[in-house]
Amino acid sequence: MHYHRCVSLGPRHRHSPDLETGRVSGKVLRRLAALASFSILTVAASKPVRGEESYPQVWVNPGFYSQHFRSGGQFRSDNWGMGAEVAFSPDHALLGGSFINSDSKRSQYGAYWWRPLHWRLAGTAVHAGVVAAALDGYPNYRNGGWFVAPLPSVAIEGERIGANLMIVPTIKNRVQGAIAIQLKLRIW
């Protein structure tokens, strides 16, 4: 095990050497599966959606949790911030907010989410599609300036509680890829 100083987690935080090789280890996969299961159970435990959903819907979130594909212990996983999502219909939503990114810098984002795929599982709405996001704050990409990234995404939504799962693509030597989860609360 290697020990690294980690701003977000205090004086010492252990990282698995498997992460440094670039391979996703069984331990990382188990953590991702546990996190996804917890999110799905949390949403499923919320009051189920009844009948037809009403729009627009307004959701707020506290940022993201990111599990990086290859981190070597140098990237933040707890990407706290504040964000909002407005779904105008099952197929279209706008997102915006600010968070501390994986490089421990402040990022802002604005995005359009096209969600053409829909399911209903045990009274819980599931929407899938692609987020076209404009982000800034990553020092290795455009000196922290704005750039656009496509993010394959899934929303799992109960009546008041939901979760967004996103795949962040790796941009070699600029942005480290990850699977990100964002818990959210519907306020309208």
Tab-separated table of C-alpha atoms in Angstrom:
chain	number	residue	atom	x	y	z
A	1	MET	CA	0.000	0.000	0.000
A	2	HIS	CA	1.118	3.539	-0.730
A	3	TYR	CA	0.265	6.501	1.455
A	4	HIS	CA	-0.419	9.915	-0.024
A	5	ARG	CA	-1.305	13.254	1.456
A	6	CYS	CA	-4.860	13.943	0.363
A	7	VAL	CA	-6.432	17.373	0.761
A	8	SER	CA	-9.977	16.066	0.890
A	9	LEU	CA	-9.536	13.110	3.258
A	10	GLY	CA	-7.120	14.345	5.895
A	11	PRO	CA	-3.525	13.523	6.746
A	12	ARG	CA	-3.146	10.002	5.315
A	13	HIS	CA	-5.259	8.063	2.853
A	14	ARG	CA	-4.397	4.597	1.504
A	15	HIS	CA	-4.663	3.788	-2.172
A	16	SER	CA	-4.473	0.382	-3.780
A	17	PRO	CA	-1.475	-0.186	-6.065
A	18	ASP	CA	-3.936	-1.753	-8.563
A	19	LEU	CA	-5.225	1.721	-9.379
A	20	GLU	CA	-1.744	2.861	-10.372
A	21	THR	CA	-1.510	0.210	-13.105
A	22	GLY	CA	-4.529	1.537	-14.970
A	23	ARG	CA	-6.493	-1.688	-14.548
A	24	VAL	CA	-9.809	-1.649	-12.779
A	25	SER	CA	-9.361	-4.118	-9.924
A	26	GLY	CA	-11.983	-6.350	-8.386
A	27	LYS	CA	-11.934	-4.136	-5.291
A	28	VAL	CA	-12.783	-1.040	-7.373
A	29	LEU	CA	-15.505	-2.939	-9.237
A	30	ARG	CA	-17.008	-4.090	-5.920
A	31	ARG	CA	-17.013	-0.484	-4.646
A	32	LEU	CA	-18.713	0.712	-7.832
A	33	ALA	CA	-21.281	-2.087	-7.612
A	34	ALA	CA	-21.957	-1.253	-3.946
A	35	LEU	CA	-22.335	2.456	-4.741
A	36	ALA	CA	-24.660	1.760	-7.672
A	37	SER	CA	-26.695	-0.699	-5.566
A	38	PHE	CA	-26.979	1.821	-2.733
A	39	SER	CA	-28.144	4.496	-5.186
A	40	ILE	CA	-30.721	2.229	-6.782
A	41	LEU	CA	-32.022	1.081	-3.384
A	42	THR	CA	-32.190	4.671	-2.125
A	43	VAL	CA	-34.218	5.707	-5.149
A	44	ALA	CA	-36.383	2.577	-5.018
A	45	ALA	CA	-37.085	3.216	-1.319
A	46	SER	CA	-38.340	6.699	-2.114
A	47	LYS	CA	-42.004	7.085	-2.864
A	48	PRO	CA	-42.594	5.518	-6.305
A	49	VAL	CA	-43.682	7.604	-9.256
A	50	ARG	CA	-47.412	7.185	-9.836
A	51	GLY	CA	-49.032	7.517	-13.198
A	52	GLU	CA	-47.752	10.116	-15.592
A	53	GLU	CA	-44.851	12.302	-14.483
A	54	SER	CA	-45.460	16.042	-14.392
A	55	TYR	CA	-43.084	18.531	-15.992
A	56	PRO	CA	-41.148	20.696	-15.557
A	57	GLN	CA	-39.201	19.097	-12.703
A	58	VAL	CA	-36.490	20.860	-10.693
A	59	TRP	CA	-33.802	18.833	-8.929
A	60	VAL	CA	-30.845	19.972	-6.773
A	61	ASN	CA	-27.656	18.052	-5.993
A	62	PRO	CA	-24.550	18.316	-3.770
A	63	GLY	CA	-22.012	17.546	-6.507
A	64	PHE	CA	-20.608	14.159	-7.539
A	65	TYR	CA	-18.742	11.122	-6.322
A	66	SER	CA	-16.252	9.921	-8.952
A	67	GLN	CA	-14.514	6.565	-9.223
A	68	HIS	CA	-11.618	7.157	-11.603
A	69	PHE	CA	-10.562	4.510	-14.093
A	70	ARG	CA	-6.902	5.165	-13.289
A	71	SER	CA	-6.034	7.445	-10.437
A	72	GLY	CA	-2.853	6.432	-8.683
A	73	GLY	CA	-4.230	8.312	-5.688
A	74	GLN	CA	-3.809	11.745	-7.222
A	75	PHE	CA	-7.434	12.606	-8.025
A	76	ARG	CA	-10.318	13.646	-5.767
A	77	SER	CA	-13.300	11.342	-5.663
A	78	ASP	CA	-15.516	13.549	-3.512
A	79	ASN	CA	-16.447	16.362	-5.879
A	80	TRP	CA	-18.670	18.469	-3.605
A	81	GLY	CA	-20.539	21.436	-4.975
A	82	MET	CA	-24.027	22.643	-5.805
A	83	GLY	CA	-26.000	21.951	-8.932
A	84	ALA	CA	-29.476	22.089	-10.395
A	85	GLU	CA	-31.305	20.164	-13.095
A	86	VAL	CA	-34.489	21.238	-14.852
A	87	ALA	CA	-36.257	18.514	-16.824
A	88	PHE	CA	-38.688	20.090	-19.290
A	89	SER	CA	-39.959	16.700	-20.500
A	90	PRO	CA	-38.837	13.076	-20.195
A	91	ASP	CA	-36.493	13.679	-23.171
A	92	HIS	CA	-34.946	17.090	-22.405
A	93	ALA	CA	-33.193	18.653	-19.403
A	94	LEU	CA	-30.786	21.484	-18.628
A	95	LEU	CA	-28.126	21.212	-15.914
A	96	GLY	CA	-25.835	23.738	-14.277
A	97	GLY	CA	-23.673	24.135	-11.225
A	98	SER	CA	-20.259	24.310	-9.629
A	99	PHE	CA	-18.085	21.710	-7.875
A	100	ILE	CA	-14.553	20.964	-6.716
A	101	ASN	CA	-13.216	18.806	-9.558
A	102	SER	CA	-10.907	15.793	-9.459
A	103	ASP	CA	-7.863	18.103	-9.738
A	104	SER	CA	-9.042	19.961	-6.572
A	105	LYS	CA	-9.958	23.054	-8.602
A	106	ARG	CA	-13.325	24.822	-8.855
A	107	SER	CA	-15.318	23.912	-11.988
A	108	GLN	CA	-18.506	25.382	-13.395
A	109	TYR	CA	-20.729	23.513	-15.814
A	110	GLY	CA	-23.729	24.020	-18.016
A	111	ALA	CA	-25.255	21.178	-19.977
A	112	TYR	CA	-28.076	19.917	-22.132
A	113	TRP	CA	-29.268	16.348	-21.479
A	114	TRP	CA	-30.975	14.447	-24.275
A	115	ARG	CA	-32.716	11.426	-22.672
A	116	PRO	CA	-34.538	9.518	-25.431
A	117	LEU	CA	-34.614	6.118	-23.683
A	118	HIS	CA	-37.129	5.452	-20.893
A	119	TRP	CA	-38.085	2.555	-18.627
A	120	ARG	CA	-40.135	2.105	-15.505
A	121	LEU	CA	-38.737	-0.391	-12.984
A	122	ALA	CA	-40.813	-1.126	-9.879
A	123	GLY	CA	-42.458	2.311	-10.122
A	124	THR	CA	-39.108	4.068	-10.556
A	125	ALA	CA	-38.427	6.105	-13.706
A	126	VAL	CA	-35.209	5.397	-15.606
A	127	HIS	CA	-34.020	7.732	-18.382
A	128	ALA	CA	-30.877	7.258	-20.494
A	129	GLY	CA	-29.107	9.422	-23.016
A	130	VAL	CA	-26.173	11.776	-23.491
A	131	VAL	CA	-25.244	14.957	-21.651
A	132	ALA	CA	-23.495	17.606	-23.774
A	133	ALA	CA	-21.606	19.475	-21.054
A	134	ALA	CA	-19.536	22.659	-21.138
A	135	LEU	CA	-17.043	22.643	-18.241
A	136	ASP	CA	-14.071	24.632	-17.021
A	137	GLY	CA	-11.502	24.422	-14.243
A	138	TYR	CA	-9.309	21.505	-15.375
A	139	PRO	CA	-5.770	22.953	-15.388
A	140	ASN	CA	-4.343	20.410	-17.868
A	141	TYR	CA	-7.006	21.109	-20.474
A	142	ARG	CA	-7.132	24.527	-22.146
A	143	ASN	CA	-5.394	26.028	-19.088
A	144	GLY	CA	-8.567	25.606	-17.054
A	145	GLY	CA	-10.746	27.188	-19.756
A	146	TRP	CA	-14.061	25.986	-21.115
A	147	PHE	CA	-14.460	22.818	-23.180
A	148	VAL	CA	-17.321	20.568	-24.309
A	149	ALA	CA	-17.596	16.880	-23.361
A	150	PRO	CA	-20.227	14.235	-24.204
A	151	LEU	CA	-21.195	12.162	-21.155
A	152	PRO	CA	-23.270	8.966	-21.539
A	153	SER	CA	-25.744	9.158	-18.642
A	154	VAL	CA	-28.592	7.402	-16.848
A	155	ALA	CA	-31.099	8.970	-14.431
A	156	ILE	CA	-32.923	6.829	-11.855
A	157	GLU	CA	-35.778	8.845	-10.335
A	158	GLY	CA	-38.362	8.320	-7.646
A	159	GLU	CA	-40.937	10.952	-6.785
A	160	ARG	CA	-38.504	13.060	-4.692
A	161	ILE	CA	-35.113	11.295	-4.667
A	162	GLY	CA	-32.970	10.361	-7.652
A	163	ALA	CA	-29.499	9.543	-8.887
A	164	ASN	CA	-27.603	10.327	-12.074
A	165	LEU	CA	-24.861	7.979	-13.274
A	166	MET	CA	-22.412	9.355	-15.854
A	167	ILE	CA	-19.370	8.092	-17.687
A	168	VAL	CA	-16.674	10.757	-17.923
A	169	PRO	CA	-14.390	9.972	-20.872
A	170	THR	CA	-10.616	10.115	-20.491
A	171	ILE	CA	-8.899	12.872	-22.465
A	172	LYS	CA	-5.275	11.677	-22.412
A	173	ASN	CA	-2.964	13.853	-20.294
A	174	ARG	CA	-5.809	16.313	-19.688
A	175	VAL	CA	-8.890	14.824	-17.985
A	176	GLN	CA	-8.956	11.497	-16.144
A	177	GLY	CA	-11.995	9.350	-16.951
A	178	ALA	CA	-14.382	8.144	-14.261
A	179	ILE	CA	-17.783	6.806	-13.427
A	180	ALA	CA	-19.596	9.564	-11.555
A	181	ILE	CA	-22.702	9.360	-9.399
A	182	GLN	CA	-24.794	12.330	-8.412
A	183	LEU	CA	-27.585	12.027	-5.840
A	184	LYS	CA	-30.395	14.535	-6.271
A	185	LEU	CA	-33.515	15.837	-4.552
A	186	ARG	CA	-36.600	17.012	-6.427
A	187	ILE	CA	-37.803	20.369	-5.123
A	188	TRP	CA	-40.492	21.069	-7.745
